[in-house]
PDB file of C-alpha atoms in Angstrom:
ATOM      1  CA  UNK G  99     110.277-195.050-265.961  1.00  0.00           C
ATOM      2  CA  UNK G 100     113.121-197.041-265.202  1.00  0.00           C
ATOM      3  CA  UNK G 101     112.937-199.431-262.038  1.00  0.00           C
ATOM      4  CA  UNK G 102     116.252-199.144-260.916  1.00  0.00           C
ATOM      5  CA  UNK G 103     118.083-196.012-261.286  1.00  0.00           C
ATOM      6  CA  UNK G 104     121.752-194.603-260.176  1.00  0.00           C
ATOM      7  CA  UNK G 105     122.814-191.235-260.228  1.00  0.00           C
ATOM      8  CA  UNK G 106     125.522-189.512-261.502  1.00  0.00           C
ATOM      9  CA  UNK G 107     125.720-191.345-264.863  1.00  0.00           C
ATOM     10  CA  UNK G 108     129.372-190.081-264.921  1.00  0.00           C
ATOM     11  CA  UNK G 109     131.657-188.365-262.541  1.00  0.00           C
ATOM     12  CA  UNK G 110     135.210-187.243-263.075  1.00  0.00           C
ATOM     13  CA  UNK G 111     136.803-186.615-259.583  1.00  0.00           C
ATOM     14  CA  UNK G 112     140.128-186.452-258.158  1.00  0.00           C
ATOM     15  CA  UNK G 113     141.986-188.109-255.706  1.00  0.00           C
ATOM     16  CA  UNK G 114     141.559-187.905-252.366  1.00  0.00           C
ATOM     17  CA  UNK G 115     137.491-186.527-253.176  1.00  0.00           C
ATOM     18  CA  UNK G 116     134.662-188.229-251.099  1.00  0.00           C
ATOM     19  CA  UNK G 117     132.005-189.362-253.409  1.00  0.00           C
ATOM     20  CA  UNK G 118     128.561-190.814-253.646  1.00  0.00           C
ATOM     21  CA  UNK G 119     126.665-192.742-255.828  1.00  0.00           C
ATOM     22  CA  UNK G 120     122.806-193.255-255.554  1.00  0.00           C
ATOM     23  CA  UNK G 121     120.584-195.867-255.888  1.00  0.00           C
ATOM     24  CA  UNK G 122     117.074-195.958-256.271  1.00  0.00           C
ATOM     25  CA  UNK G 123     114.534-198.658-256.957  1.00  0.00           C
ATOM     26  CA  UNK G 124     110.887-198.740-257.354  1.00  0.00           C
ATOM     27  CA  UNK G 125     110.444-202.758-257.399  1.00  0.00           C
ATOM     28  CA  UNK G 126     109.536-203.044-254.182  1.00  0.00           C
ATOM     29  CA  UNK G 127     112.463-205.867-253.727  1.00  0.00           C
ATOM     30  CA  UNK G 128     114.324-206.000-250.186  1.00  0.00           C
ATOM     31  CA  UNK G 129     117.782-206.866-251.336  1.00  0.00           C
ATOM     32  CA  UNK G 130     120.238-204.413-253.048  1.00  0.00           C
ATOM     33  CA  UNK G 131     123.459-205.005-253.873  1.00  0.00           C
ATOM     34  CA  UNK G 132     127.136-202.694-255.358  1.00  0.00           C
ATOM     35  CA  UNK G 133     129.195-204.174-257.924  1.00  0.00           C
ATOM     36  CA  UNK G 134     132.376-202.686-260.005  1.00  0.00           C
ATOM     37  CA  UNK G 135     133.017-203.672-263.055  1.00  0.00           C
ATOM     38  CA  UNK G 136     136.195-203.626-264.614  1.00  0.00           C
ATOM     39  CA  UNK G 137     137.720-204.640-268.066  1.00  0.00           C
ATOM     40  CA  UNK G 138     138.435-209.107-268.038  1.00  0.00           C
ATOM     41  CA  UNK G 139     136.691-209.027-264.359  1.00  0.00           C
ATOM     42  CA  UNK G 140     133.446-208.923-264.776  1.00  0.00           C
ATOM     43  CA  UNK G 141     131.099-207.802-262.045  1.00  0.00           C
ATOM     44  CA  UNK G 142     132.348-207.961-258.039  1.00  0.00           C
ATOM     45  CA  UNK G 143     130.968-207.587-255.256  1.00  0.00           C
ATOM     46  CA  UNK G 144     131.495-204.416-253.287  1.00  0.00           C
ATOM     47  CA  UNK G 145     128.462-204.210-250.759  1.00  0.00           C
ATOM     48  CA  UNK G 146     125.457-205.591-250.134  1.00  0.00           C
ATOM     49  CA  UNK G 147     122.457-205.291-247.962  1.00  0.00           C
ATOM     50  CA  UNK G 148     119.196-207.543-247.357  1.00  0.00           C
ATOM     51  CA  UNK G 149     117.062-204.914-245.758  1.00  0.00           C
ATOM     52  CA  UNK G 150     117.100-201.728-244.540  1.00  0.00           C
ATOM     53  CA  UNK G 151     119.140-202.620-240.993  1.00  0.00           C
ATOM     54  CA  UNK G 152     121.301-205.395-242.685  1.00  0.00           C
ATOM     55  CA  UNK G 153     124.785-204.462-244.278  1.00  0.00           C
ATOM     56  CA  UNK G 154     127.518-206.234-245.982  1.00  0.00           C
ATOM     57  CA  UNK G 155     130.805-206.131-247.005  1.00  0.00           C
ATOM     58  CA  UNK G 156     131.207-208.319-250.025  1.00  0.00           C
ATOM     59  CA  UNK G 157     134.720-209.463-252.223  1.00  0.00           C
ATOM     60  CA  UNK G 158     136.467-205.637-252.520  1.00  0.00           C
ATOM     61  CA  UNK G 159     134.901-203.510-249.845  1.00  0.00           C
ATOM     62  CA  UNK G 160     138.187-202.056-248.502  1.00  0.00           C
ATOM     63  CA  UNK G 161     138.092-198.511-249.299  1.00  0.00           C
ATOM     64  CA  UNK G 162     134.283-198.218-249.728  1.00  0.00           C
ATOM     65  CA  UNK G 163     130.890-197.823-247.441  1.00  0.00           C
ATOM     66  CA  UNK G 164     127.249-197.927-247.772  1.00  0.00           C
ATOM     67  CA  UNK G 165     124.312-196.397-246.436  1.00  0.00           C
ATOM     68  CA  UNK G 166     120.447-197.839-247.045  1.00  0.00           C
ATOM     69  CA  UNK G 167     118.612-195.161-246.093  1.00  0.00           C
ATOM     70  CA  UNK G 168     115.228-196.571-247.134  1.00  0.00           C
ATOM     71  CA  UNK G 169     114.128-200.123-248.882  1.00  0.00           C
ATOM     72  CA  UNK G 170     114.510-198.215-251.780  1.00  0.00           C
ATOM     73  CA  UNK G 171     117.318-196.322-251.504  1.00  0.00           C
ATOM     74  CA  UNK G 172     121.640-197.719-251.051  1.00  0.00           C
ATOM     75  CA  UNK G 173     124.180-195.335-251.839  1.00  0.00           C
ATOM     76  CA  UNK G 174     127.579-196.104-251.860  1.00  0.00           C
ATOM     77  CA  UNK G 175     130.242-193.699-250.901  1.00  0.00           C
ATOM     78  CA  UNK G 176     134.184-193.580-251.667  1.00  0.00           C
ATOM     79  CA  UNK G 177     135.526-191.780-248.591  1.00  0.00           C
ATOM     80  CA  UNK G 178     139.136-190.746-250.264  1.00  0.00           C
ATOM     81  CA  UNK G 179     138.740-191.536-254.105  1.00  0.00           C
ATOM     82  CA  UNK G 180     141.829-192.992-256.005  1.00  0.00           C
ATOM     83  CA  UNK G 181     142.871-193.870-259.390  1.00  0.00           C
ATOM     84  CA  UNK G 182     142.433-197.684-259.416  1.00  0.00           C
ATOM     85  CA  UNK G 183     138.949-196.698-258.532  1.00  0.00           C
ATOM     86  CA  UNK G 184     138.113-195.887-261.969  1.00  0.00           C
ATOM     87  CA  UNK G 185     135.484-198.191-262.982  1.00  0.00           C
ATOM     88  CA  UNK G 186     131.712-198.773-264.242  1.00  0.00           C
ATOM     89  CA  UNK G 187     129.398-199.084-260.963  1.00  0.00           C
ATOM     90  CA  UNK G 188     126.285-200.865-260.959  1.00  0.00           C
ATOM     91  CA  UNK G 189     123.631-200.927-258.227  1.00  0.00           C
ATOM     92  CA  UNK G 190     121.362-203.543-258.744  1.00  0.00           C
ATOM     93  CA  UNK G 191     117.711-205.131-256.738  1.00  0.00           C
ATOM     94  CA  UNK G 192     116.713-208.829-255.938  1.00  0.00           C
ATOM     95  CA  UNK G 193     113.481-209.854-254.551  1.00  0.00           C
ATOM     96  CA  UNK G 194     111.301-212.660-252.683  1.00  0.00           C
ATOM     97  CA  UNK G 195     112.857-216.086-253.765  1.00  0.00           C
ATOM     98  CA  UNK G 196     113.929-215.140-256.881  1.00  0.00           C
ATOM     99  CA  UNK G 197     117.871-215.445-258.013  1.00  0.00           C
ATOM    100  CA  UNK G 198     117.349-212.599-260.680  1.00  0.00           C
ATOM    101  CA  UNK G 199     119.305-209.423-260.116  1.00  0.00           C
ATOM    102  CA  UNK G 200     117.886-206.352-262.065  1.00  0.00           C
ATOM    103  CA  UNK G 201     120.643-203.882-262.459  1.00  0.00           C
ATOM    104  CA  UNK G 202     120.525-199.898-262.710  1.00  0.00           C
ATOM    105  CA  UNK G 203     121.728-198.125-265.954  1.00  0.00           C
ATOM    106  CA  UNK G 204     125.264-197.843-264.301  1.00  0.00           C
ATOM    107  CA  UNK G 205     128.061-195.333-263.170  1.00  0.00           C
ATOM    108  CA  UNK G 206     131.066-194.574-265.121  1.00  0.00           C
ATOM    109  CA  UNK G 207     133.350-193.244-262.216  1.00  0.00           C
ATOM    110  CA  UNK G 208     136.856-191.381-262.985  1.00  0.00           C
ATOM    111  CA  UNK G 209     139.240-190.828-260.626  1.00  0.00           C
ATOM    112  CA  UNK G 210     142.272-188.433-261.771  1.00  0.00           C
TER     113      UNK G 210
ATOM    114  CA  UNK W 435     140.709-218.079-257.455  1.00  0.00           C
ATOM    115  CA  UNK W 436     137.888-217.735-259.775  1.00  0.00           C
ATOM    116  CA  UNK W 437     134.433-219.744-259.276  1.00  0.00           C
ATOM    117  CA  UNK W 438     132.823-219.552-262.611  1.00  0.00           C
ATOM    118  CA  UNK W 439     134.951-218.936-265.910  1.00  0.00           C
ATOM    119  CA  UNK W 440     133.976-217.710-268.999  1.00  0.00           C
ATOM    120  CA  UNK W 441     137.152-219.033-271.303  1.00  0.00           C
ATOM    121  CA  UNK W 442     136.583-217.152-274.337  1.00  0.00           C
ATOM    122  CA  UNK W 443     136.511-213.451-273.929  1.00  0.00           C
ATOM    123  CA  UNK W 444     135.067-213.086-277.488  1.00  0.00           C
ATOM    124  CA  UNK W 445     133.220-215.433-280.197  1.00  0.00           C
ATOM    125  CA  UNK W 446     132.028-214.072-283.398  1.00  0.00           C
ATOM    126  CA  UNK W 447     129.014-215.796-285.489  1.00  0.00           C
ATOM    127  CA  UNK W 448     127.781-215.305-288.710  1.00  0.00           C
ATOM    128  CA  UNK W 449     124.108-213.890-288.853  1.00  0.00           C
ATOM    129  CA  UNK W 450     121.642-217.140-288.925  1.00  0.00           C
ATOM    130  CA  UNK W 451     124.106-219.299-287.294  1.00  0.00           C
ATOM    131  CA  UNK W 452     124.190-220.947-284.372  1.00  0.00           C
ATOM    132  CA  UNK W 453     126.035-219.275-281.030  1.00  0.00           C
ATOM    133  CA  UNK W 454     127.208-221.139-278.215  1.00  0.00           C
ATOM    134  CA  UNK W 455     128.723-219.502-275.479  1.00  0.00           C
ATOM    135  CA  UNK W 456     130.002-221.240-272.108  1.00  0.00           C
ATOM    136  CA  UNK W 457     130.797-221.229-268.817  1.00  0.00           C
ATOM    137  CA  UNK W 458     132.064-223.903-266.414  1.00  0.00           C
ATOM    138  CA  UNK W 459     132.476-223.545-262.614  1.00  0.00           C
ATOM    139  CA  UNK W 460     134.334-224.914-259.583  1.00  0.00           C
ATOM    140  CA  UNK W 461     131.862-224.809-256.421  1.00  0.00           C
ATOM    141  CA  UNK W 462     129.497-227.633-256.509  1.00  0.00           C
ATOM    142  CA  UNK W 463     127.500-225.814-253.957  1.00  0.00           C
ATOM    143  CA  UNK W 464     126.470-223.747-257.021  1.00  0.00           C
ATOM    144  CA  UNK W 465     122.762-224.662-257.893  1.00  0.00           C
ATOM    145  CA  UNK W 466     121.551-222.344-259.883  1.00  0.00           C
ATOM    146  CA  UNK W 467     122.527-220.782-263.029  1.00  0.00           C
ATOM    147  CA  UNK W 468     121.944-216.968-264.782  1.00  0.00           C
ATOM    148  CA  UNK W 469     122.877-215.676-267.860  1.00  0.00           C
ATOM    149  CA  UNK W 470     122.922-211.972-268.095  1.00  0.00           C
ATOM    150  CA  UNK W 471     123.257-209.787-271.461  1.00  0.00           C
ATOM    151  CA  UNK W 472     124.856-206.153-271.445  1.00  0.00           C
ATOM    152  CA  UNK W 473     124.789-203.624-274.094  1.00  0.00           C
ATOM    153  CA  UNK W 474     127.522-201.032-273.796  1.00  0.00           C
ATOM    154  CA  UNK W 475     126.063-198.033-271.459  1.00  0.00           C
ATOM    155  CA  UNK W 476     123.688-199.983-270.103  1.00  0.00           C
ATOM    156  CA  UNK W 477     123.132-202.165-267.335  1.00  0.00           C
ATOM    157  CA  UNK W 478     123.094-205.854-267.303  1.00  0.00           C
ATOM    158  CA  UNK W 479     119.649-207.643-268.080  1.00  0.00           C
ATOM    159  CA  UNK W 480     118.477-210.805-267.036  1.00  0.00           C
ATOM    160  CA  UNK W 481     118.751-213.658-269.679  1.00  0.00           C
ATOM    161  CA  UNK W 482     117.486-216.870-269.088  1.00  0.00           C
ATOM    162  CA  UNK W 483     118.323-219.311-265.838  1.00  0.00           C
ATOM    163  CA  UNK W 484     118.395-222.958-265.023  1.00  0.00           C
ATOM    164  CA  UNK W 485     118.293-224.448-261.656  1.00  0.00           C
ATOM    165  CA  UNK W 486     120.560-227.839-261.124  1.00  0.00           C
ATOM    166  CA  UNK W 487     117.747-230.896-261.363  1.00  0.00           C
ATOM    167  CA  UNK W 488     117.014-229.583-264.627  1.00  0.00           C
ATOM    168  CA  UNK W 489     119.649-230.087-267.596  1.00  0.00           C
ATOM    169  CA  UNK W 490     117.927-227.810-270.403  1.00  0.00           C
ATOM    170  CA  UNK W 491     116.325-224.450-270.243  1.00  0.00           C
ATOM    171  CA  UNK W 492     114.620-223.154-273.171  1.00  0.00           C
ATOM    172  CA  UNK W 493     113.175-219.442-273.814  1.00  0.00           C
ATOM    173  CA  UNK W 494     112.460-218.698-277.398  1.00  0.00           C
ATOM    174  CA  UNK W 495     115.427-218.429-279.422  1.00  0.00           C
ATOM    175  CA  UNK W 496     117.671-219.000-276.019  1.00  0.00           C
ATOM    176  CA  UNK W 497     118.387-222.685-274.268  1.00  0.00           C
ATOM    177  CA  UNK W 498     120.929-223.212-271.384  1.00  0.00           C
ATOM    178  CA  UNK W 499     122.224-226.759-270.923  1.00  0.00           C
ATOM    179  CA  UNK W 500     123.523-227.599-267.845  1.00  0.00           C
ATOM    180  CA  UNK W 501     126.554-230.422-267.341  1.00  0.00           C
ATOM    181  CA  UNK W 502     126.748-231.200-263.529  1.00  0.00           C
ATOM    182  CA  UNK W 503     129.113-234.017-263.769  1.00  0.00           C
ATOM    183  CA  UNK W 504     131.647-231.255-265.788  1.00  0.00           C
ATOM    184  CA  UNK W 505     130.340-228.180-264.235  1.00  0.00           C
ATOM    185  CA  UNK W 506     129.948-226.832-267.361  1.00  0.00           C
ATOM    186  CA  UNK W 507     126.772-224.736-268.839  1.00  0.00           C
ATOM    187  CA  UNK W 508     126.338-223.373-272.284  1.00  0.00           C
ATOM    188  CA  UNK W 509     124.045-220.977-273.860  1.00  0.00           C
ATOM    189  CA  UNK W 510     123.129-221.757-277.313  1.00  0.00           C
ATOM    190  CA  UNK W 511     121.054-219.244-279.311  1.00  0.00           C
ATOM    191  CA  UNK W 512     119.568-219.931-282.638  1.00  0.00           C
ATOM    192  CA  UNK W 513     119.706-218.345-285.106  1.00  0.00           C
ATOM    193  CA  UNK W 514     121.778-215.616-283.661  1.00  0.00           C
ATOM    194  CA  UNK W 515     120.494-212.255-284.719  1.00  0.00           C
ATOM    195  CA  UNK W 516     122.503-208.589-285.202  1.00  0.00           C
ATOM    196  CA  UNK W 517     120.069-207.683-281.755  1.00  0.00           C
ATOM    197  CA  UNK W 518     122.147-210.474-279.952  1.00  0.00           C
ATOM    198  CA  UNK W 519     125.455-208.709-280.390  1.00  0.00           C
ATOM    199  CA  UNK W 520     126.310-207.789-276.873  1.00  0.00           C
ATOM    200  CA  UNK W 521     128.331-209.443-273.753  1.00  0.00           C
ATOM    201  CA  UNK W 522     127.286-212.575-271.838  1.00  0.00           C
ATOM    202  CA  UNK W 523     127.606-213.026-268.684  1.00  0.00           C
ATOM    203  CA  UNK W 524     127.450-215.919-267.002  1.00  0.00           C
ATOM    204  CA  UNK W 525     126.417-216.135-262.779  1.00  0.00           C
ATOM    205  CA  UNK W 526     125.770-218.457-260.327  1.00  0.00           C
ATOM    206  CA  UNK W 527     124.892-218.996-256.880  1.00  0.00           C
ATOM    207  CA  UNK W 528     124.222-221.330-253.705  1.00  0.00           C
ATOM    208  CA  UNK W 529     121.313-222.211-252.163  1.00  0.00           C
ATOM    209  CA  UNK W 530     122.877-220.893-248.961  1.00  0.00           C
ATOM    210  CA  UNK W 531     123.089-217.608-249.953  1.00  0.00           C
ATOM    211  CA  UNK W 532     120.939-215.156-253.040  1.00  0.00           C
ATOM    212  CA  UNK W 533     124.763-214.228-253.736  1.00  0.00           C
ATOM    213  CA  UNK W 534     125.306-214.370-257.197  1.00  0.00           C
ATOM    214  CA  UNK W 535     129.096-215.269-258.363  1.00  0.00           C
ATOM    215  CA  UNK W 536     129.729-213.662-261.943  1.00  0.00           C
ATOM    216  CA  UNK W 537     131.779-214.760-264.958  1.00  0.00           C
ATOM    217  CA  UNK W 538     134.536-211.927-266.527  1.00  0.00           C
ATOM    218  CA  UNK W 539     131.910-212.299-269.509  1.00  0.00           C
ATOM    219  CA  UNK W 540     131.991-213.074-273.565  1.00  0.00           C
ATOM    220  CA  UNK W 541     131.579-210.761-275.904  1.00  0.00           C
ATOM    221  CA  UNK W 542     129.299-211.793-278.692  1.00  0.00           C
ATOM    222  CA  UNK W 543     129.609-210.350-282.590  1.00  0.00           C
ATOM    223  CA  UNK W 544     127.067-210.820-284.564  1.00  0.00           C
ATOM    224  CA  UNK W 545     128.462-211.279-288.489  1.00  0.00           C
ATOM    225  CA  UNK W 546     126.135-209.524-291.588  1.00  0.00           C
TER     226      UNK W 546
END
C-alpha cells in the first residue's frame, strides 16, 4: 500500500464550489505539507503544517485553508473554487531530521 | 523572484550517454540540496541529495556535484537509460527551516 495517499485523483468542479482534497499518510512523519503545481512553475507552496496544532500559510495561500485533523491526516479545502485554480495538487510527508519530502500520487483539480 | 532555477526546461540524450542536468540558486542560506524525479501521473520521488560541506554525491548510476562559489549543482547520470526519461526537479532548503524551495523542473528524453 501506498504511504502517502490523496483523494480524489481527479475532480472537475465549477466555480464558486467548495472543495476538499485529502491526505493521508501512514509514515508516521510529523510534517505535511500542500503544493500546486502548474506548467513552467514547478511545485509551490500552498500550506503547511509541523504537527497536528501547528499551521501555515506558505507562498500562494490566498484563497485556500487547511485542516490536520490527525498526524496523519491534512486536507486542504478551496472555499469558492475558480478557474486559475486548475492545477495538479500534491500533498506530501517529511519526518525527524530528514530534508526528504515523500509526495502522494497527486490531484488533478478542474475548475470550469 | 525565483531562488533556484532550472534553465533548461528540456534536454534530450541519446540512450548510453551521459545526462547532465542543472540547477543554480540565489540564497546562500541554502545548504542542502534534493533532486526529485516525476513520472507523468505520479507523484514526485526522492532522487538523490547533497548537503553543502560535501561537493559530490554519488548513488549508483546518479552523482550530484555541488559548486558553492557559483551556486550551481548538477546531476549527472550515466549511462542514461529509457527508465530515466522523466522530469527533474531540483529543491533546496535552509538550515533554518525543513522548507524545501523547488526548481520549475527539466524534462529529460531519453533517445533509442
Amino acid at each position: 500500500d501506498a504511504d502517502v495517499t490523496q483523494t480524489p485523483r481527479n475532480r472537475i468542479t465549477k466555480t464558486g464550489k467548495r472543495i476538499m482534497l485529502e491526505c493521508s499518510q501512514t509514515k508516521g512523519h510529523d510534517r505535511m505539507y500542500w503544493y500546486r503545481q502548474d506548467p513552467g512553475l514547478g511545485l509551490r507552496l500552498i500550506y503547511y503544517s509541523f504537527d497536528v496544532k501547528d499551521i501555515n500559510k506558505g507562498e500562494i495561500s490566498d484563497g485556500y485553508s487547511v485542516s490536520r485533523q490527525a498526524q496523519a491526516k491534512f486536507s486542504l479545502s478551496l472555499e469558492s473554487a475558480i478557474p486559475n485554480q486548475t492545477a495538479l495538487y500534491f500533498c506530501a510527508t517529511q519526518g525527524g531530521m530528514g530534508y526528504e519530502q515523500y509526495f502522494g500520487p497527486g490531484t488533478r483539480l478542474t475548475v470550469t | 523572484d525565483q531562488q533556484v532555477k532550472q534553465n533548461s526546461p528540456s534536454l534530450s540524450v541519446q540512450e548510453g550517454r551521459i545526462s547532465i542536468l542543472n540547477c543554480d540558486y540565489t540564497n546562500s542560506m541554502f545548504d542542502y540540496f534534493l533532486w526529485y524525479k516525476k513520472y507523468p501521473a505520479e507523484g514526485p520521488t526522492f532522487l538523490i541529495s547533497i548537503s553543502s560541506i560535501k561537493d559530490k554525491n554519488e548513488d549508483g548510476r546518479f552523482t550530484v556535484f555541488l559548486n558553492k562559489s557559483a551556486k550551481h549543482l548538477s546531476l549527472h547520470i550515466v549511462p542514461s537509460q529509457p527508465g530515466d526519461s522523466a522530469v527533474y526537479f531540483c529543491a533546496a532548503s535552509a538550515a533554518s527551516n525543513y522548507q524545501l524551495i523547488w526548481g520549475a523542473g527539466t524534462k529529460l528524453i531519453i533517445k533509442p
